[in-house]
Structure formats: structure tokens, C-alpha cells
Coordinates of C-alpha atoms and ligand atoms in Angstrom, one line a residue:
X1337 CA -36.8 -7.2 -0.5
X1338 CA -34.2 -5.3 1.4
X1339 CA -32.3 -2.2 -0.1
X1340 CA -29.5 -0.6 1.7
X1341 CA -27.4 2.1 0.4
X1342 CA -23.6 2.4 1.1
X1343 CA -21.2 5.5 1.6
X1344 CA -17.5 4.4 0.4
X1345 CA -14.5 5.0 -0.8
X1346 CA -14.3 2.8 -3.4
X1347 CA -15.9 -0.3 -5.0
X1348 CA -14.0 -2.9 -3.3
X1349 CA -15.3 -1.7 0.0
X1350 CA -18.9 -1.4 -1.0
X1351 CA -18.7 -5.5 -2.4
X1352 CA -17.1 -6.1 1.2
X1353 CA -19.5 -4.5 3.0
X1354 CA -22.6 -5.8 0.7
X1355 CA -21.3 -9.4 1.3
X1356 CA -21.2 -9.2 4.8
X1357 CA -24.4 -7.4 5.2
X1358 CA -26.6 -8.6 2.6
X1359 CA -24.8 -11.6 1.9
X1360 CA -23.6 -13.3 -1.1
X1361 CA -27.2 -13.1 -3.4
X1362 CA -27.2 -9.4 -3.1
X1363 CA -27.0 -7.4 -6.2
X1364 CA -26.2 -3.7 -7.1
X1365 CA -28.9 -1.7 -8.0
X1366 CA -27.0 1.4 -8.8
X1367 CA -23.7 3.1 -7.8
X1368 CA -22.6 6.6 -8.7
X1369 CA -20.0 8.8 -7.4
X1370 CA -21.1 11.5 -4.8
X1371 CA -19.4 14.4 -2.5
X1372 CA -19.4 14.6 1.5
X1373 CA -21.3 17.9 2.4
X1374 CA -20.3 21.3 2.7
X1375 CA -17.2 23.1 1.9
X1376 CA -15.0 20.0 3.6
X1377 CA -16.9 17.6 0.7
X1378 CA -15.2 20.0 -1.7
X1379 CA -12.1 19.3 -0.9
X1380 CA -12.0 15.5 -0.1
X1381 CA -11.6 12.7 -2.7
X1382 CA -15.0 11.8 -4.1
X1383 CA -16.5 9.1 -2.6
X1384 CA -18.9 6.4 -3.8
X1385 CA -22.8 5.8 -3.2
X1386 CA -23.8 2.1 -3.9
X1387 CA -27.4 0.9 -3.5
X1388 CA -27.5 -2.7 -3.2
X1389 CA -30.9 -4.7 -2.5
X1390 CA -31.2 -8.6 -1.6
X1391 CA -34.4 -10.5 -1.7
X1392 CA -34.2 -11.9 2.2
X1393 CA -31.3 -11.3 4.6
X1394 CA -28.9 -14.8 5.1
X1395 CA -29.3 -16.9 7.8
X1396 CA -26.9 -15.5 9.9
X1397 CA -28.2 -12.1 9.5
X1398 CA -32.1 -12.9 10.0
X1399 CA -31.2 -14.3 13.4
X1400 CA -28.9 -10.9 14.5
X1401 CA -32.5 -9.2 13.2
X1402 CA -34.9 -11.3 14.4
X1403 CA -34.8 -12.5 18.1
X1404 CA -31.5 -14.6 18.6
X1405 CA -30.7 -17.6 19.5
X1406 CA -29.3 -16.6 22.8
X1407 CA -32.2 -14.2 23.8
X1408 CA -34.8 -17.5 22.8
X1409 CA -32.7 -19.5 25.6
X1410 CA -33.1 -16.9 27.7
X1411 CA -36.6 -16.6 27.5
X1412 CA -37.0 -20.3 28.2
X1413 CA -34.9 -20.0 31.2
X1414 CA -36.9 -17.3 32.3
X1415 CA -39.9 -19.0 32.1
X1416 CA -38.1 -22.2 33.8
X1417 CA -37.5 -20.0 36.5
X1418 CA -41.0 -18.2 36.8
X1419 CA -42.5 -22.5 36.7
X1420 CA -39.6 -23.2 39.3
X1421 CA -41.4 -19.9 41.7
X1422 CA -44.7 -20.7 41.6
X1423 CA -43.9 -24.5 42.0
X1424 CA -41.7 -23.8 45.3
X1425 CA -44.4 -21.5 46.6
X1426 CA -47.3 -24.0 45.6
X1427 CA -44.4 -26.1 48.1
X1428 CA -44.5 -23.5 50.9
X1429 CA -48.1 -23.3 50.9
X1430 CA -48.5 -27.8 51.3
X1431 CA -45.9 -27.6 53.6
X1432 CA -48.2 -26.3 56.1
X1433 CA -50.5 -29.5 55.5
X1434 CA -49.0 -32.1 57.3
X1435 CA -51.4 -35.2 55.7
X1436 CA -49.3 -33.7 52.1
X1437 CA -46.0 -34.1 52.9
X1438 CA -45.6 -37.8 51.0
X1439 CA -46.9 -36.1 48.3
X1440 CA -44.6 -33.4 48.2
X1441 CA -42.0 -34.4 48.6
X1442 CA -42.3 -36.7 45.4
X1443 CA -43.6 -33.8 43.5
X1444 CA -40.2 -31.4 44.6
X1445 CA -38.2 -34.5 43.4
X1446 CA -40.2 -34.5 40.1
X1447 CA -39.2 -30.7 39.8
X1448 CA -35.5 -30.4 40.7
X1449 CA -34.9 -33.2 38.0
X1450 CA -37.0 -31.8 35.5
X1451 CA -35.8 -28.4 36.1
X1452 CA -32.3 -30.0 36.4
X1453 CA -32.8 -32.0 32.5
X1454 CA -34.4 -28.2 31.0
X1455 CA -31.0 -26.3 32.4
X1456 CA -29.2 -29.2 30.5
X1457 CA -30.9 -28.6 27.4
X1458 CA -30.8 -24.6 28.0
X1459 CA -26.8 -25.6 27.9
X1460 CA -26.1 -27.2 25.4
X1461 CA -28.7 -24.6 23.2
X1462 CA -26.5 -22.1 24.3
X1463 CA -23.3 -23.8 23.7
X1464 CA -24.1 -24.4 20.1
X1465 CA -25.2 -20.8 19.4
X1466 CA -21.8 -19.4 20.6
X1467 CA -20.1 -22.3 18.9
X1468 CA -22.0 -21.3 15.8
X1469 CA -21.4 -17.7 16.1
X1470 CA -17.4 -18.2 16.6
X1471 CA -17.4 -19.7 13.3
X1472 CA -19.7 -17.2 11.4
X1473 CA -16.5 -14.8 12.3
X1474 CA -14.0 -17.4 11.6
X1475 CA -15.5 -18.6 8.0
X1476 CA -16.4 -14.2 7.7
X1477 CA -12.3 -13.5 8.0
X1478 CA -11.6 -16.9 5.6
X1479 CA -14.0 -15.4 3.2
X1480 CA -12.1 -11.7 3.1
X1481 CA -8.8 -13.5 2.8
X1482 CA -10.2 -15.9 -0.4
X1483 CA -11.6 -12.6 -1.6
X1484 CA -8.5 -10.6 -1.7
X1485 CA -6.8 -14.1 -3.1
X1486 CA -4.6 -14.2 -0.1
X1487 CA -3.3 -17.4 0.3
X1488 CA -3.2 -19.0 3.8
X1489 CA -0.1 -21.1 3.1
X1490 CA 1.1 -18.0 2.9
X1491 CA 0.6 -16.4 5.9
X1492 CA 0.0 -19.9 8.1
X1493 CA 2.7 -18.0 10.6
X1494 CA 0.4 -15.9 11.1
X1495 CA -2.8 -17.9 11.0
X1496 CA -1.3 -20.3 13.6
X1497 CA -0.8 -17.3 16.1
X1498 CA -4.4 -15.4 14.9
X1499 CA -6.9 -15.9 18.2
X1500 CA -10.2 -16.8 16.6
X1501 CA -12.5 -15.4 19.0
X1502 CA -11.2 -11.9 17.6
X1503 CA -13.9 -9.8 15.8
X1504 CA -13.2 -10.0 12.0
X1505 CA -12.2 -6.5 12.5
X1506 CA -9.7 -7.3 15.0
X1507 CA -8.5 -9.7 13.0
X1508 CA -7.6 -7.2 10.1
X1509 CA -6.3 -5.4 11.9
X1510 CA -3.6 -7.6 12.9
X1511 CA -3.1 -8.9 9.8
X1512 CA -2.6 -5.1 8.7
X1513 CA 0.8 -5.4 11.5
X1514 CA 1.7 -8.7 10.0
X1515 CA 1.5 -7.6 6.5
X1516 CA 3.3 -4.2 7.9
X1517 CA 6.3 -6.4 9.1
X1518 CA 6.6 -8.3 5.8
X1519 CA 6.7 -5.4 3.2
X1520 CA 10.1 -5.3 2.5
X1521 CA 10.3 -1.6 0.5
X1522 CA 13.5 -0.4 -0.6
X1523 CA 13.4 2.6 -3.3
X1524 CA 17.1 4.2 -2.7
X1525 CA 18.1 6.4 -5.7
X1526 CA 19.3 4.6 -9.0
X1527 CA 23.0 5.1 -9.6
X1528 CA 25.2 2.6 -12.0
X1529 CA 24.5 -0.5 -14.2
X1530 CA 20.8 -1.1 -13.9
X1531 CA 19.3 -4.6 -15.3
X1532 CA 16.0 -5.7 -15.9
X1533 CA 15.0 -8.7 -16.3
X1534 CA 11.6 -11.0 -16.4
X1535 CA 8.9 -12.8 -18.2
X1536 CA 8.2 -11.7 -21.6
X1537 CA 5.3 -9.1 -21.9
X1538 CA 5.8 -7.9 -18.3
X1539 CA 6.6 -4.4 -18.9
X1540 CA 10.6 -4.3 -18.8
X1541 CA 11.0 -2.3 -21.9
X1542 CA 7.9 0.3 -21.4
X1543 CA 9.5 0.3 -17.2
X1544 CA 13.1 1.3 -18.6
X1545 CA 11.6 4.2 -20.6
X1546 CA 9.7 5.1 -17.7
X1547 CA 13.0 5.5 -15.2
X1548 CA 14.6 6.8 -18.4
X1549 CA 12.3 9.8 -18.7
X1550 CA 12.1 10.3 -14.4
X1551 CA 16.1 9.8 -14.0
X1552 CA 16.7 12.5 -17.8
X1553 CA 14.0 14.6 -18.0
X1554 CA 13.2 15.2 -14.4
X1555 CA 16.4 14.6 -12.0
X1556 CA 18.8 15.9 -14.7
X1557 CA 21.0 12.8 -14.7
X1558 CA 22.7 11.6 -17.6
X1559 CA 21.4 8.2 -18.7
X1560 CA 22.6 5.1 -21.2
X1561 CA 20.5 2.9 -22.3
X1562 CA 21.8 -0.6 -23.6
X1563 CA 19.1 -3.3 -25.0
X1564 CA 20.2 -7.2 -25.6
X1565 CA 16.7 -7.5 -27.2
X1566 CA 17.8 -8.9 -30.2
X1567 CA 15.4 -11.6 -30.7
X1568 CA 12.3 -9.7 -31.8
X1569 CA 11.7 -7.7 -35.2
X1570 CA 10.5 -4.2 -33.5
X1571 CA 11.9 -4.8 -30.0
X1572 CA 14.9 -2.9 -30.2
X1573 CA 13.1 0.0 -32.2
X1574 CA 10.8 0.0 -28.9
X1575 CA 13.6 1.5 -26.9
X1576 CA 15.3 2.9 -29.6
X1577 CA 11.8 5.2 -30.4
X1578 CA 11.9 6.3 -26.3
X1579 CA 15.2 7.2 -26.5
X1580 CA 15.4 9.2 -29.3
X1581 CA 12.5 11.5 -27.9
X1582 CA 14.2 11.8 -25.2
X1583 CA 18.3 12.2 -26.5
X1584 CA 19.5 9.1 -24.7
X1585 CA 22.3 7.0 -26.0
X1586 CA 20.9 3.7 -27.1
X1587 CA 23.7 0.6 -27.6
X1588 CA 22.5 -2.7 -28.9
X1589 CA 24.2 -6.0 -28.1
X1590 CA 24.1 -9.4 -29.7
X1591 CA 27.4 -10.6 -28.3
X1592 CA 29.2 -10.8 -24.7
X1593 CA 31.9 -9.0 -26.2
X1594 CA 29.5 -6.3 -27.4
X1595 CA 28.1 -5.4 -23.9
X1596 CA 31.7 -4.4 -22.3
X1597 CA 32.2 -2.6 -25.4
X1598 CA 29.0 -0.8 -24.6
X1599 CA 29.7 -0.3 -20.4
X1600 CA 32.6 1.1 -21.4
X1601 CA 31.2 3.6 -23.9
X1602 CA 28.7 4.7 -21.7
X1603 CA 31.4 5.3 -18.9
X1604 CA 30.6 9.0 -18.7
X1605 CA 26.4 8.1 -17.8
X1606 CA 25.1 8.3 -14.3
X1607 CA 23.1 5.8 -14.6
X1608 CA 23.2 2.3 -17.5
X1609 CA 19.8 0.8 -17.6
X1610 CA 20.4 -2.4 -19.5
X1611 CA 16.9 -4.0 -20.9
X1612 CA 16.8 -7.9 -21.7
X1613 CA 14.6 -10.8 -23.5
X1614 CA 11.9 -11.5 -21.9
X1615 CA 12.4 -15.4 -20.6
X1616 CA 10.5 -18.1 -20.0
X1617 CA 11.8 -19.1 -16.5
X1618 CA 11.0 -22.3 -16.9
X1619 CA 13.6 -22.6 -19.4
X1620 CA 17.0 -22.6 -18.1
X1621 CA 19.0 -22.6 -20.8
X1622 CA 17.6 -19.2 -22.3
X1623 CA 17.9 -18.3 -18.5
X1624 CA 22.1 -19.5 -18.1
X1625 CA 22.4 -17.5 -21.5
X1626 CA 20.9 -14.2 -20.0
X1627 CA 22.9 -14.9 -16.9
X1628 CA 26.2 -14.6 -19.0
X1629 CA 25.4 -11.0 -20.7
X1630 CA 24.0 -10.0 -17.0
X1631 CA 27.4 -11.2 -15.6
X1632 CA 29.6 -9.0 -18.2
X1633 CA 27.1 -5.9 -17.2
X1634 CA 28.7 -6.6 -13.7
X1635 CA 25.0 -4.6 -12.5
X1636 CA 24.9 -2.3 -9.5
X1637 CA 21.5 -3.7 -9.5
X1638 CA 19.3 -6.5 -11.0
X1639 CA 15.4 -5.9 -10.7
X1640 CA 13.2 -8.7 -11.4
X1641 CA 10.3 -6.9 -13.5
X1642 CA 7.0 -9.3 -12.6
X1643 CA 3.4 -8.5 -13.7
X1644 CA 0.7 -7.9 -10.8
X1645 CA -2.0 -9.8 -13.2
X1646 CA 0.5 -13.1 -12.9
X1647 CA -1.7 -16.1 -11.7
X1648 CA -0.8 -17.0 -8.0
X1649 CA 0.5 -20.6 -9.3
X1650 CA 2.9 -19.1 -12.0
X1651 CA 4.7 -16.5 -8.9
X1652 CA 6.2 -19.0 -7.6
X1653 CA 8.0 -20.5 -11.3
X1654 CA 9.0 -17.0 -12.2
X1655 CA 10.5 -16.5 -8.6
X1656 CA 12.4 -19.5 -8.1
X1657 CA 13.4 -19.6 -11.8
X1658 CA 14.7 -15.9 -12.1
X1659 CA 17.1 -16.8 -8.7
X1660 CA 19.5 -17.9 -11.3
X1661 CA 20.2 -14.1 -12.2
X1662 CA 20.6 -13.1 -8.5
X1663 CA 17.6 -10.6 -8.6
X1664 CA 18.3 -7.7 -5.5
X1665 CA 14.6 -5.7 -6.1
X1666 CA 11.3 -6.9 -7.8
X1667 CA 9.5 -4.1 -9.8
X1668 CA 5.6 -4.9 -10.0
X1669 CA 3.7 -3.7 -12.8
X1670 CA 0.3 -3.6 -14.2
X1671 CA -1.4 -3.0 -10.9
X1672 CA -4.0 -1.0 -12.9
X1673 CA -5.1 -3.8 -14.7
X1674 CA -6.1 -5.6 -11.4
X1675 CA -8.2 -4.6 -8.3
X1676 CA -7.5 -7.9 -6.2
X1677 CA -3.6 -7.8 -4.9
X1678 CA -3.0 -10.9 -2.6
X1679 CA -0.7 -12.5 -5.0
X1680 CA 1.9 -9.3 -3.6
X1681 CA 1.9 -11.3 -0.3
X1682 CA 3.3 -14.4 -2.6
X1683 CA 5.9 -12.2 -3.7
X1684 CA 7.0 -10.1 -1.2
X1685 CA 7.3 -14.2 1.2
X1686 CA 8.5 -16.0 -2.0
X1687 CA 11.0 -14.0 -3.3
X1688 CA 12.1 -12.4 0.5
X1689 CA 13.5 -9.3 -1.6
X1690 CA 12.2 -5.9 -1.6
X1691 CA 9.9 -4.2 -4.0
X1692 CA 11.5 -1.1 -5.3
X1693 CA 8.8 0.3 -7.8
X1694 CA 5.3 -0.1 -8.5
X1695 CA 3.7 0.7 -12.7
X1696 CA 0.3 1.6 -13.0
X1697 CA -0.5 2.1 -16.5
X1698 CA 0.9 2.7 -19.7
X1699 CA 1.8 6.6 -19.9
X1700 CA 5.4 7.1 -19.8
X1701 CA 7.1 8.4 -17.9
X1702 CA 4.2 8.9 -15.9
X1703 CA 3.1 5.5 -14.5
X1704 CA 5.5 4.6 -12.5
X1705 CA 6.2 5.2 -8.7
X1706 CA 8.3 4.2 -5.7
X1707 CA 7.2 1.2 -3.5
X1708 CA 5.2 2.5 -0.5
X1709 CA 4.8 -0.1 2.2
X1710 CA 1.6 1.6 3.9
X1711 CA 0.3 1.9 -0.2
X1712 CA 1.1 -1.7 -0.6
X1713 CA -0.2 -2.8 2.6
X1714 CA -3.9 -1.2 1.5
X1715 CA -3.5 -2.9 -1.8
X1716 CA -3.6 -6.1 -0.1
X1717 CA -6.3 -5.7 2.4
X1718 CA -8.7 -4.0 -0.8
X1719 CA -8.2 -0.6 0.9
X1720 CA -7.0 0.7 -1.8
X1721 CA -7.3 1.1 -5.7
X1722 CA -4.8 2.2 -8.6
X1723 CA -6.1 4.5 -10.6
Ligands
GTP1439 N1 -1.8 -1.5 -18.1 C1 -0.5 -1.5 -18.0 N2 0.2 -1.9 -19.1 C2 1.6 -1.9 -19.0 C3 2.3 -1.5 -17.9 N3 3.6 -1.6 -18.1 C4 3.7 -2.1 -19.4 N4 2.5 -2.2 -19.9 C5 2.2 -2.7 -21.3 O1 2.5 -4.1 -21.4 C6 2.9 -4.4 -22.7 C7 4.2 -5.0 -22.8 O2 5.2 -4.1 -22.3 P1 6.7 -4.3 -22.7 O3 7.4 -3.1 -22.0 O4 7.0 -4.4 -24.1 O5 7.1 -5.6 -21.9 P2 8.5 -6.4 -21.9 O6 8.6 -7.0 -20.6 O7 9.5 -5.5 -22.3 O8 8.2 -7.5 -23.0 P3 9.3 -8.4 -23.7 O9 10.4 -7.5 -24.2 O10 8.5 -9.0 -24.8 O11 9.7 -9.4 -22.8 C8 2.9 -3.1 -23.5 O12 1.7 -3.0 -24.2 C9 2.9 -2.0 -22.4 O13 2.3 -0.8 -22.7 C10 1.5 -1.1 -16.7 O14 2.0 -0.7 -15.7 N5 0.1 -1.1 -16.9
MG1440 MG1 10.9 -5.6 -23.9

């Protein structure tokens, strides 16, 4: 049995590691949280001590211990060569005997073929080692990119361009640049007639009181609230609980009519934030319907609110469906409740509009924080946790 402890930073790193070390039959044995030494320790994050253990080492990783492939070949060329020696000295020496020269000279031919047929052997020997080594890396980077449920339809621009015979670290790193140039970030200030809108159960609702309490409590601006969550018993009292604790002007609306009525009491605010139903977006008439009330908010801003624990398959619905109310930012929430974040890289190519803000939990006003492309970036290679 092999045991190997590991000193990281968080759990996703340690599974990383462990699978590329160990392999995929290893299993933690313990894992506990630990400081660096000395007074620096003190004041760096914590980091995290995982034992792992695995009953033999992978295929793969036996050979890297054991002797290689390649040094095996070598060793029988070597030998070839030590044969090939003494044979053309055994030569020398006949040479001087006249009477042997026949016989030689059948005996040299014998060799140079022979040695000519092992070198061939030693070739191809070699030639399938590095073959099979190239792909260990290749299938090592596919396995990372399954793992972190990046999709390679995805990011086949950049796939197509990847060199293979990079190290698998290389390779992260350059799909740390690609990913760099696709994060689309854009967190200005909020000013006007906000909307949200999105699935139902996404977080819209518990996001608005979140920007309520930052924008009112913190920045001092003066905030309106309207809701055209009418469907739902308790989904107007939702909002309407968050903005009485914290004095903001709440105005429901059932009817078009209603929401001018509304804009135009709420003249005076700094910022609206308007709150809608949550929608299936595969249904398009619930969708046109939405649209019409959105249209009469005439918004500043329309953020699509979409939920990080969203199966990859379902992105692209929501995306394509929500188009229909001319989304300009995408809010993802819920990253808390997920440690694997390659479904960001579906978004951020599907939807080819920014991400503005990023929820990480319940607590309002708390949870809730601008997009950071470098934060966002680590997300998706597993660098990264929410907390
Ligand atoms: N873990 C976690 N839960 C969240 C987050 N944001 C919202 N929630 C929870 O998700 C649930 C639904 O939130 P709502 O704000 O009501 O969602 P909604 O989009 O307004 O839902 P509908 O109005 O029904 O469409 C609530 O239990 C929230 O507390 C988040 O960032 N992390
Ligand atoms: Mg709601």
C-alpha cells in the first residue's frame, strides 16, 4: 500500500493531485486543516493536510517508478552495442588468418543484419513508448477538463489551437489566457430602472434584497423597489418583509398600466430595482407577457439572474430562451452550493454578455459580490472555492 500526504489549499486541489498521483482507486484516509510554520503560518489562510493511500500505483505511474520503458530500450541497445564490440574485435582478430576470411565474411553479414533487425525493433519499442507517453498527458488534461465539467465544444477554438505535446501544466496554463480573454466582467455602479429576471427559484428575489441592502444601507442611495410577482401566495410578502427592515418603498404591479404608475412614483429614487416571475423559458408565452411589463419599465438594465447549480444541458434553454427580454448582464448565484464551475464557461460563450455579480449564500445583504474575472477564472480551473 502506498500513503502520501498532501499540503493544499483546498480540497479540490488535493482530489487533483491524488488522481494524478495515486490514480483513480486512491482513497482519503484523513484530511484536517493545518498552518504553515512560524509566525508567516500565522498570518496566511489555513491550508489543508490530506493523507491519501492506494493499494498499488497505476500503470502509468509504476513504470515512471520502476525502470521505464525508455531506459529498458536503452539497456538493450547497450548491450546490442557491447555484442556488436566484441563481435567486430573477434573480426579484427580472424582477419589476421587468411584461411578465415570465407568465414568471416559470412559471419560480419550475419551481424550487420541482425544488428540491423534489433535497431528496428529498438525503434519501434521506442516509438510506442513516446507515443504512449503523449497520450498519458493528452487523456491527463481531457480528464482535468471532464473533471471541472468543462465542456470541449465549448472551448474547441481553443482545443484546435492547444499543441499536445505541452506538459499538462502548460496546458493550463494556456487555457488560464484563453479563459482570461473570454470573461467578460462588467460591474459598473447601478443607477436607474434595474430588472431581474430568470428561472423560478434562482435567487432574483433574495438577489434584489441583497443590492437593496448594499445600494441603501451601505452607499446611502435612495432605492424603489417594484415586484410584478403576483402569481405566488407569499411572493410579494418576500420583498415586501426586506423592504420594510430596511425603509424602502415597495409598489406591486398586476397591470401594464400599474408599472408606469409605479416608475413614475418612484421618480425621486436613485436606483428602481424591479423583481419579476420566475419563468420557464421554454415557455414563450409566459416569456412575451414578461417582455411587455419589462418594456413599460423601459430598464437602464436587464440582468438575467441564472443559478451556478443549473445542469450544463439546461444553460443553454435558459440562455437562448431569456434573449426574448434583451438581457445586458447575467448575475450567477448559488456558487456556494457547488464546488465544480465549468458550466461558467457555457455561459459566459453562450450568452456572450458579461457577468456583473456573483451570490454566494443566503445572508443578505451579505452574499453578494461583484464579478471578478481573475476570481472567476480560478473558479473554473478548481483553484478556487466559495466559502
Ligand atoms: N445557497 C444559496 N441560496 C441562495 C442564493 N441566492 C438565493 N438563494 C436561495 O434560493 C431560494 C430561492 O430564492 P428566491 O430569491 O426566492 O428565488 P427567485 O428567483 O426569486 O424565485 P421565484 O420568485 O420563485 O422565481 C431561497 O431559499 C434563497 O435563500 C445563493 O447565492 N446561495
Ligand atoms: Mg422571487
Amino acid at each position: 500500500m502506498i500513503i502520501k500526504k498532501y499540503i493544499v489549499k483546498n480540497m479540490n486541489e488535493a482530489m487533483t493531485r491524488i488522481r494524478y498521483e495515486l490514480g483513480k482507486d486512491a482513497v482519503i484516509l484523513s484530511n484536517r486543516k493545518i498552518r504553515k510554520d512560524g509566525i508567516k503560518g500565522f498570518f496566511s489562510p489555513k491550508l489543508l493536510e490530506v493523507t491519501a493511500a492506494v493499494e498499488k500505483l497505476p500503470e502509468a505511474k509504476t513504470e515512471k517508478k520502476n525502470k521505464s520503458e525508455v531506459e529498458n530500450s536503452i539497456d538493450s541497445l547497450r548491450k546490442i552495442m557491447e555484442r556488436e564490440i566484441s563481435n567486430r574485435s573477434t573480426e579484427n582478430r580472424d582477419s589476421l588468418f587468411e584461411e578465415n576470411k570465407a568465414a568471416e565474411s559470412i559471419k560480419k553479414d550475419t551481424s550487420d543484419s541482425q544488428l540491423k533487425n534489433e535497431m528496428q525493433e529498438i525503434k519501434s519499442m521506442l516509438a510506442k513508448v513516446i507515443d504512449k507517453d503523449e497520450n498519458a498527458i493528452k487523456d491527463e488534461f481531457d480528464e482535468f477538463l471532464d473533471e471541472r465539467d468543462i465542456e470541449e465544444k465549448y472551448i474547441q477554438d481553443f482545443k484546435n489551437d492547444l499543441n499536445n505535446n505541452l506538459s499538462f501544466e502548460d496546458k493550463k496554463e494556456q487555457l488560464r489566457e484563453y479563459l482570461r480573454n473570454i470573461v467578460q466582467i462588467d460591474s459598473k455602479p447601478l443607477s436607474g430602472r434595474v430588472v431581474f429576471v430568470g428561472p423560478t427559484g434562482v435567487g432574483k428575489t433574495t438577489t434584489i434584497a441583497k443590492i437593496a441592502g448594499k445600494l441603501s444601507l451601505i452607499e446611502r442611495k435612495k432605492v424603489g423597489l417594484i415586484t410584478i410577482d403576483t402569481y405566488r401566495i407569499g411572493a410579494v410578502e418576500q420583498l415586501k418583509t426586506y423592504a420594510e427592515i430596511m425603509g424602502i418603498t415597495l409598489e406591486v404591479v398586476i397591470t401594464l398600466k400599474e408599472m408606469e404608475l409605479a416608475i413614475e412614483k418612484l421618480s425621486d429614487c436613485d436606483v428602481i430595482l424591479i423583481d419579476t416571475t420566475g419563468r420557464s423559458s421554454k415557455n414563450k408565452m409566459q416569456l412575451s407577457e414578461l417582455r411587455a411589463f419589462v418594456e413599460k419599465a423601459k430598464p437602464d438594465e436587464t440582468y438575467l439572474v441564472i443559478s451556478s447549480i443549473i445542469k450544463n444541458k439546461d444553460i443553454e434553454i435558459i440562455l437562448d430562451g431569456y434573449k426574448l427580454l434583451s438581457y445586458d448582464g447575467i448575475i450567477v448565484t448559488k456558487l456556494d452550493e457547488t464546488s465544480v464551475y465549468g458550466g461558467l464557461v457555457q455561459i459566459i460563450k453562450e450568452s456572450n454578455t458579461p457577468i456583473s455579480y456573483i451570490t454566494t449564500g443566503q445572508s443578505v445583504p451579505e452574499d453578494i459580490r461583484a464579478a471578478d474575472k481573475e476570481e472567476i477564472v480560478k473558479l473554473i480551473l478548481g483553484e478556487d472555492t466559495v466559502c
